[in-house]
Amino acid sequence: MADLAKRFPENPLLRPAHVHPSAAGMQVICLLNPGVFRFEGKIWLIVRVAENTAAKEGMILIPVINEEGKTSIIEIPEKHPELINTDARVLRFQGLDYLTTLSHLRLLCSDDGIHFHEPEGYEPLFGKGMLEAFGIEDCRVAFLEGKYWLTYTAVSSNGVTVGLRTTTDWKTFESHGVIFPPHNKDCAIFEEKVNGMFYALHRPSSVDLGGNFIWIAESPDGIHWGNHQCIVKTRKDHWDDARVGAGAAPIKTDKGWLEIYHGANYKHQYCLGALLLDLNDPKKVIARSKDPLMVPTEDYETSGFFGNVVFTNGHIVDGDTITLYYGAADEFVCAAKFSIAEILKTLNV
Ligand code: MAN
């Protein structure tokens, strides 16, 4: 299988030990899936920090955010007959689903795109309220209409939804609540209006009919979304046969909107591929990768908190070069370069 990614020799750029836990008693388990943007001449990551609490003999401890906005701990006996604990990311107890870690978002910046630090004065973003009680994750950043639009996964016992906050200075944020109700994630807003409308890719999931497919929606204001259409489905017996979801904001090229997306198979291997959408009518899919552009192959991609994963929701573009930041094995932040022309060649356009 072709792998077009030119991985940074410095990978992983960030590991859990690079940041401090958000509070005493918490420990950082994973640093992953950063949104990426330019601000004040620097490259910034808004990275997902997944934490849990120190172990307790015979118990699984699940941190959640309670109604007062504080972290509280749910204790589940490890040997309980009603516990299903086969996935490192989620567990089922007495018929209810929980996440094994609680995620928030942290801002890091860099001059060279390789070495990142946490600048002073930029506070972490935490889940707020009952729709974000199990945390906020995997933030995409789009810059348009003079502000940054943050779309992220908001998780709670009510389900997995897409939340939206906007900012101009990364110090004050306006919250617009949930823009796509459950089950939905992987929402990437286009960085330009098309025919006067905002566009976004998103990924509702349907348990019976349908599946984990990429949809597109339009909006007059970026907050109220309609005219939803399903544009990309999973493909039987392919690398993306179980789930597909958008990466970051589509990249405008003269051939169309280029979207790097993730696809997973039934063995939970997550690879990256490309879509090309019509410039004037982005619900039309012009081309799609037959083979993945990037496959988990390096040690830091094949083993970690959840191995065999390359997952992206952020990049920067310089001419023909995409610098793609990605989560590896759900534990590390890595980067790789791609050539837009090379990707387009694989799409035969
Ligand atoms: C899946 C994975 C996890 C994530 C949950 C909730 O299980 O993507 O990383 O925490 O969904 O979004």
Short mmCIF file of C-alpha atoms and ligand atoms in Angstrom, two decimals:
data_model
loop_
_atom_site.label_atom_id
_atom_site.label_comp_id
_atom_site.label_asym_id
_atom_site.label_seq_id
_atom_site.Cartn_x
_atom_site.Cartn_y
_atom_site.Cartn_z
CA MET A 1 0.00 0.00 0.00
CA ALA A 2 1.30 3.46 -0.91
CA ASP A 3 2.03 5.74 2.06
CA LEU A 4 2.64 9.33 0.95
CA ALA A 5 3.35 10.74 4.42
CA LYS A 6 6.80 12.20 5.07
CA ARG A 7 6.89 11.74 8.82
CA PHE A 8 8.91 14.15 10.97
CA PRO A 9 12.13 12.51 12.27
CA GLU A 10 11.35 14.20 15.62
CA ASN A 11 8.13 12.15 16.04
CA PRO A 12 6.46 11.84 18.46
CA LEU A 13 6.53 15.64 18.88
CA LEU A 14 4.54 15.42 22.10
CA ARG A 15 3.98 12.70 24.67
CA PRO A 16 1.72 12.72 27.75
CA ALA A 17 4.66 13.75 29.98
CA HIS A 18 5.00 17.05 28.05
CA VAL A 19 2.13 18.69 29.92
CA HIS A 20 1.14 18.97 33.56
CA PRO A 21 -2.06 17.35 34.77
CA SER A 22 -4.98 19.79 35.07
CA ALA A 23 -5.31 19.24 38.86
CA ALA A 24 -3.76 17.41 41.78
CA GLY A 25 -4.70 13.73 41.69
CA MET A 26 -5.10 13.65 37.89
CA GLN A 27 -2.60 12.04 35.53
CA VAL A 28 -2.19 12.65 31.80
CA ILE A 29 -2.66 9.39 29.90
CA CYS A 30 -2.85 10.60 26.29
CA LEU A 31 -1.97 13.73 24.34
CA LEU A 32 -3.65 13.47 20.98
CA ASN A 33 -5.69 14.76 18.05
CA PRO A 34 -4.77 18.45 17.91
CA GLY A 35 -6.63 21.14 16.00
CA VAL A 36 -4.10 23.47 14.32
CA PHE A 37 -4.13 27.18 13.50
CA ARG A 38 -1.92 30.18 12.93
CA PHE A 39 -2.20 33.08 15.38
CA GLU A 40 0.11 36.05 15.98
CA GLY A 41 2.86 34.65 13.74
CA LYS A 42 3.04 31.27 15.46
CA ILE A 43 1.72 27.76 14.84
CA TRP A 44 -0.70 26.66 17.53
CA LEU A 45 -2.13 23.33 18.58
CA ILE A 46 -5.33 22.91 20.55
CA VAL A 47 -4.55 19.46 21.79
CA ARG A 48 -6.75 16.91 23.52
CA VAL A 49 -5.43 15.99 26.97
CA ALA A 50 -6.98 12.75 28.24
CA GLU A 51 -6.60 12.18 31.98
CA ASN A 52 -7.59 9.74 34.67
CA THR A 53 -6.88 9.42 38.37
CA ALA A 54 -4.36 7.23 40.17
CA ALA A 55 -5.51 3.63 40.47
CA LYS A 56 -7.27 2.19 43.51
CA GLU A 57 -6.98 -1.51 44.34
CA GLY A 58 -9.80 -3.54 42.75
CA MET A 59 -11.58 -0.46 41.38
CA ILE A 60 -11.83 1.32 38.05
CA LEU A 61 -12.04 5.07 38.58
CA ILE A 62 -13.90 7.15 36.02
CA PRO A 63 -13.48 10.94 36.28
CA VAL A 64 -16.49 13.03 35.16
CA ILE A 65 -17.41 16.71 35.47
CA ASN A 66 -20.28 17.21 37.92
CA GLU A 67 -23.02 19.85 37.98
CA GLU A 68 -20.82 22.29 39.95
CA GLY A 69 -18.17 22.06 37.22
CA LYS A 70 -15.82 20.06 39.48
CA THR A 71 -14.27 16.69 38.70
CA SER A 72 -15.89 13.82 40.56
CA ILE A 73 -15.03 10.13 40.44
CA ILE A 74 -17.29 7.18 39.66
CA GLU A 75 -15.93 3.96 41.21
CA ILE A 76 -16.64 0.67 39.47
CA PRO A 77 -15.55 -2.67 40.99
CA GLU A 78 -13.12 -4.32 38.56
CA LYS A 79 -14.74 -7.76 38.90
CA HIS A 80 -18.36 -6.64 38.72
CA PRO A 81 -20.45 -9.05 36.57
CA GLU A 82 -22.18 -6.12 34.84
CA LEU A 83 -18.90 -4.58 33.66
CA ILE A 84 -17.81 -4.91 30.01
CA ASN A 85 -14.27 -3.64 29.77
CA THR A 86 -12.74 -4.74 26.48
CA ASP A 87 -11.86 -1.39 24.82
CA ALA A 88 -9.18 0.91 26.34
CA ARG A 89 -11.33 3.95 25.42
CA VAL A 90 -14.82 3.09 26.65
CA LEU A 91 -16.51 0.73 29.09
CA ARG A 92 -20.05 -0.41 29.75
CA PHE A 93 -21.32 -0.76 33.31
CA GLN A 94 -24.88 -1.78 34.25
CA GLY A 95 -26.01 -0.98 30.71
CA LEU A 96 -24.48 2.52 30.60
CA ASP A 97 -21.40 3.67 28.63
CA TYR A 98 -18.52 5.62 30.18
CA LEU A 99 -15.21 6.90 28.86
CA THR A 100 -12.11 5.59 30.64
CA THR A 101 -10.49 9.05 30.49
CA LEU A 102 -11.74 12.64 30.81
CA SER A 103 -10.48 15.00 28.09
CA HIS A 104 -9.99 18.75 27.98
CA LEU A 105 -8.25 20.97 25.40
CA ARG A 106 -4.88 22.68 25.93
CA LEU A 107 -3.26 25.45 23.86
CA LEU A 108 0.39 25.02 22.81
CA CYS A 109 2.39 27.18 20.41
CA SER A 110 5.58 27.01 18.37
CA ASP A 111 7.84 29.05 16.09
CA ASP A 112 9.04 26.10 14.02
CA GLY A 113 6.08 23.71 14.06
CA ILE A 114 8.21 21.08 15.84
CA HIS A 115 8.89 22.33 19.37
CA PHE A 116 5.74 23.33 21.24
CA HIS A 117 5.28 24.95 24.64
CA GLU A 118 2.35 26.13 26.73
CA PRO A 119 2.36 29.93 26.66
CA GLU A 120 1.32 31.85 29.76
CA GLY A 121 -2.08 33.47 29.86
CA TYR A 122 -3.89 30.96 27.63
CA GLU A 123 -6.17 28.85 29.80
CA PRO A 124 -7.17 25.25 29.06
CA LEU A 125 -10.72 24.67 27.81
CA PHE A 126 -12.80 22.29 29.90
CA GLY A 127 -16.18 20.69 29.36
CA LYS A 128 -19.03 22.74 30.82
CA GLY A 129 -22.52 21.62 31.77
CA MET A 130 -24.43 18.37 31.44
CA LEU A 131 -23.69 17.84 27.72
CA GLU A 132 -19.90 17.92 28.31
CA ALA A 133 -19.72 15.94 31.58
CA PHE A 134 -17.48 13.23 30.05
CA GLY A 135 -15.20 15.85 28.48
CA ILE A 136 -14.45 17.63 25.22
CA GLU A 137 -12.25 16.16 22.47
CA ASP A 138 -10.75 16.35 18.98
CA CYS A 139 -11.23 20.06 18.23
CA ARG A 140 -11.19 21.32 14.64
CA VAL A 141 -10.39 25.00 14.09
CA ALA A 142 -11.65 26.98 11.08
CA PHE A 143 -10.82 30.64 10.54
CA LEU A 144 -13.44 32.64 8.66
CA GLU A 145 -15.47 35.83 8.97
CA GLY A 146 -12.75 37.28 11.22
CA LYS A 147 -12.94 34.63 13.94
CA TYR A 148 -11.87 31.14 14.87
CA TRP A 149 -14.61 28.50 14.95
CA LEU A 150 -13.92 25.57 17.27
CA THR A 151 -15.95 22.43 16.62
CA TYR A 152 -15.30 19.64 19.09
CA THR A 153 -16.74 16.39 20.37
CA ALA A 154 -18.78 16.93 23.53
CA VAL A 155 -19.41 13.71 25.45
CA SER A 156 -21.83 12.90 28.26
CA SER A 157 -24.31 10.22 29.29
CA ASN A 158 -26.72 12.02 26.91
CA GLY A 159 -24.55 11.03 23.97
CA VAL A 160 -21.74 12.21 21.72
CA THR A 161 -22.44 15.61 20.15
CA VAL A 162 -20.66 18.46 18.32
CA GLY A 163 -20.15 21.63 20.36
CA LEU A 164 -19.18 25.03 18.96
CA ARG A 165 -17.23 27.87 20.57
CA THR A 166 -15.84 30.92 18.77
CA THR A 167 -12.98 33.26 19.64
CA THR A 168 -10.84 36.03 18.22
CA ASP A 169 -8.12 36.19 20.92
CA TRP A 170 -7.98 32.62 22.34
CA LYS A 171 -8.57 34.12 25.82
CA THR A 172 -12.29 34.75 25.68
CA PHE A 173 -14.70 32.34 24.05
CA GLU A 174 -18.34 32.49 23.08
CA SER A 175 -20.17 29.22 23.49
CA HIS A 176 -22.88 28.35 20.96
CA GLY A 177 -23.87 25.05 22.56
CA VAL A 178 -24.46 21.85 20.60
CA ILE A 179 -24.72 22.32 16.83
CA PHE A 180 -25.18 18.65 15.88
CA PRO A 181 -27.06 16.37 18.35
CA PRO A 182 -26.16 12.72 19.12
CA HIS A 183 -24.56 10.67 17.81
CA ASN A 184 -22.28 13.05 15.94
CA LYS A 185 -18.59 14.01 15.80
CA ASP A 186 -15.77 14.85 13.32
CA CYS A 187 -17.22 18.23 12.33
CA ALA A 188 -15.05 20.36 10.03
CA ILE A 189 -16.27 23.80 8.94
CA PHE A 190 -15.04 25.05 5.53
CA GLU A 191 -12.82 28.16 5.86
CA GLU A 192 -14.71 30.03 3.16
CA LYS A 193 -18.38 30.42 2.37
CA VAL A 194 -19.60 28.75 -0.82
CA ASN A 195 -22.35 30.60 -2.69
CA GLY A 196 -22.95 32.71 0.41
CA MET A 197 -23.42 29.76 2.78
CA PHE A 198 -21.28 28.18 5.49
CA TYR A 199 -20.54 24.50 4.88
CA ALA A 200 -19.51 21.77 7.30
CA LEU A 201 -18.70 18.09 7.13
CA HIS A 202 -19.97 16.03 10.04
CA ARG A 203 -20.40 12.40 11.03
CA PRO A 204 -23.69 11.24 12.47
CA SER A 205 -23.83 7.52 13.33
CA SER A 206 -26.85 5.35 12.92
CA VAL A 207 -27.06 2.00 14.67
CA ASP A 208 -29.52 0.15 12.44
CA LEU A 209 -30.04 1.56 8.97
CA GLY A 210 -27.15 3.75 7.80
CA GLY A 211 -23.73 3.70 9.46
CA ASN A 212 -20.72 5.86 10.32
CA PHE A 213 -20.86 8.04 7.19
CA ILE A 214 -19.69 11.57 6.33
CA TRP A 215 -22.46 14.12 5.83
CA ILE A 216 -22.40 17.72 4.67
CA ALA A 217 -24.62 20.55 5.91
CA GLU A 218 -25.05 24.23 5.14
CA SER A 219 -25.83 27.24 7.28
CA PRO A 220 -26.54 30.96 6.88
CA ASP A 221 -24.61 31.86 10.07
CA GLY A 222 -22.35 28.93 11.05
CA ILE A 223 -24.60 28.12 14.02
CA HIS A 224 -27.90 26.88 12.56
CA TRP A 225 -27.36 23.98 10.14
CA GLY A 226 -29.68 22.37 7.58
CA ASN A 227 -29.92 20.75 4.15
CA HIS A 228 -27.96 17.74 5.42
CA GLN A 229 -26.83 15.19 2.87
CA CYS A 230 -24.88 11.96 3.18
CA ILE A 231 -21.91 12.13 0.80
CA VAL A 232 -19.33 9.48 1.78
CA LYS A 233 -20.09 5.96 3.00
CA THR A 234 -17.94 3.15 4.31
CA ARG A 235 -16.80 0.64 1.64
CA LYS A 236 -17.19 -3.08 2.15
CA ASP A 237 -13.87 -4.98 2.30
CA HIS A 238 -11.82 -1.78 2.10
CA TRP A 239 -9.52 -0.12 4.63
CA ASP A 240 -12.47 2.21 5.46
CA ASP A 241 -15.23 -0.40 5.79
CA ALA A 242 -16.28 0.33 9.42
CA ARG A 243 -16.22 4.11 9.86
CA VAL A 244 -15.24 7.27 8.02
CA GLY A 245 -14.95 10.81 9.39
CA ALA A 246 -13.65 14.20 8.27
CA GLY A 247 -10.26 15.53 9.33
CA ALA A 248 -9.68 19.30 9.45
CA ALA A 249 -11.18 22.04 7.24
CA PRO A 250 -11.07 21.13 3.52
CA ILE A 251 -8.17 22.63 1.55
CA LYS A 252 -9.10 24.74 -1.49
CA THR A 253 -7.23 23.58 -4.64
CA ASP A 254 -7.89 24.42 -8.29
CA LYS A 255 -9.27 20.87 -8.73
CA GLY A 256 -11.71 21.06 -5.81
CA TRP A 257 -11.89 20.99 -2.03
CA LEU A 258 -9.35 18.45 -0.79
CA GLU A 259 -10.36 16.74 2.44
CA ILE A 260 -8.08 14.37 4.35
CA TYR A 261 -10.36 11.94 6.19
CA HIS A 262 -9.92 8.93 8.46
CA GLY A 263 -11.25 5.50 7.75
CA ALA A 264 -11.26 2.55 10.13
CA ASN A 265 -11.78 -1.12 9.46
CA TYR A 266 -13.40 -3.71 11.72
CA LYS A 267 -10.03 -4.44 13.35
CA HIS A 268 -9.98 -0.78 14.53
CA GLN A 269 -7.07 0.15 12.28
CA TYR A 270 -7.36 3.88 11.49
CA CYS A 271 -5.78 5.12 8.21
CA LEU A 272 -6.01 8.40 6.31
CA GLY A 273 -7.34 8.97 2.80
CA ALA A 274 -8.48 11.86 0.62
CA LEU A 275 -11.70 13.17 -0.88
CA LEU A 276 -12.10 15.79 -3.55
CA LEU A 277 -15.32 17.84 -3.43
CA ASP A 278 -16.67 20.15 -6.13
CA LEU A 279 -15.57 23.76 -5.58
CA ASN A 280 -18.99 25.27 -6.25
CA ASP A 281 -21.12 22.44 -4.95
CA PRO A 282 -19.21 20.61 -2.18
CA LYS A 283 -21.89 17.93 -1.78
CA LYS A 284 -20.59 16.48 -5.06
CA VAL A 285 -17.72 14.04 -4.47
CA ILE A 286 -15.38 14.16 -7.48
CA ALA A 287 -12.82 11.60 -6.30
CA ARG A 288 -11.87 9.41 -3.34
CA SER A 289 -8.70 7.50 -2.42
CA LYS A 290 -8.81 3.86 -3.37
CA ASP A 291 -5.87 3.06 -1.09
CA PRO A 292 -4.97 4.95 2.09
CA LEU A 293 -2.50 7.85 1.95
CA MET A 294 -1.16 6.98 5.37
CA VAL A 295 -1.21 3.72 7.31
CA PRO A 296 -0.06 3.20 10.93
CA THR A 297 3.39 1.62 10.54
CA GLU A 298 5.85 3.29 12.94
CA ASP A 299 6.12 1.91 16.48
CA TYR A 300 4.56 5.05 17.93
CA GLU A 301 1.54 4.49 15.65
CA THR A 302 1.13 0.74 16.09
CA SER A 303 1.46 0.59 19.88
CA GLY A 304 0.25 2.93 22.59
CA PHE A 305 -2.99 3.62 24.45
CA PHE A 306 -4.97 2.36 21.44
CA GLY A 307 -2.62 0.99 18.78
CA ASN A 308 -2.84 1.04 14.98
CA VAL A 309 -4.25 4.54 14.80
CA VAL A 310 -3.31 7.58 12.73
CA PHE A 311 -6.02 10.22 13.19
CA THR A 312 -5.96 13.83 12.06
CA ASN A 313 -8.04 16.91 12.74
CA GLY A 314 -5.49 19.66 12.07
CA HIS A 315 -3.00 20.91 9.52
CA ILE A 316 -1.39 23.99 8.05
CA VAL A 317 -0.89 24.59 4.34
CA ASP A 318 2.03 26.35 2.62
CA GLY A 319 1.72 26.32 -1.17
CA ASP A 320 1.86 22.66 -2.21
CA THR A 321 2.81 21.41 1.28
CA ILE A 322 0.40 20.21 3.92
CA THR A 323 1.93 19.85 7.37
CA LEU A 324 -0.45 17.43 8.94
CA TYR A 325 -0.53 16.98 12.71
CA TYR A 326 -1.99 13.72 13.90
CA GLY A 327 -2.70 11.57 16.90
CA ALA A 328 -0.69 8.34 16.88
CA ALA A 329 -1.95 5.28 18.77
CA ASP A 330 -4.37 7.66 20.60
CA GLU A 331 -1.42 8.64 22.82
CA PHE A 332 1.07 10.92 21.01
CA VAL A 333 1.07 14.00 18.79
CA CYS A 334 3.05 13.56 15.56
CA ALA A 335 3.44 15.40 12.26
CA ALA A 336 4.01 14.53 8.61
CA LYS A 337 4.25 16.45 5.36
CA PHE A 338 2.26 15.73 2.23
CA SER A 339 2.38 17.23 -1.25
CA ILE A 340 -1.04 18.33 -2.52
CA ALA A 341 0.02 17.57 -6.13
CA GLU A 342 1.03 14.02 -5.13
CA ILE A 343 -2.29 13.43 -3.38
CA LEU A 344 -4.24 14.77 -6.38
CA LYS A 345 -2.25 12.44 -8.66
CA THR A 346 -3.46 9.42 -6.64
CA LEU A 347 -7.02 10.68 -7.16
CA ASN A 348 -6.50 10.72 -10.96
CA VAL A 349 -7.55 14.34 -11.42
C1 MAN B 1 -14.58 6.67 20.65
C2 MAN B 1 -13.13 7.11 20.54
C3 MAN B 1 -12.64 7.72 21.82
C4 MAN B 1 -13.58 8.81 22.27
C5 MAN B 1 -15.03 8.32 22.31
C6 MAN B 1 -16.01 9.45 22.54
O1 MAN B 1 -14.68 5.63 21.55
O2 MAN B 1 -13.01 8.02 19.49
O3 MAN B 1 -11.36 8.29 21.67
O4 MAN B 1 -13.20 9.23 23.55
O5 MAN B 1 -15.38 7.74 21.06
O6 MAN B 1 -15.94 10.41 21.54
#
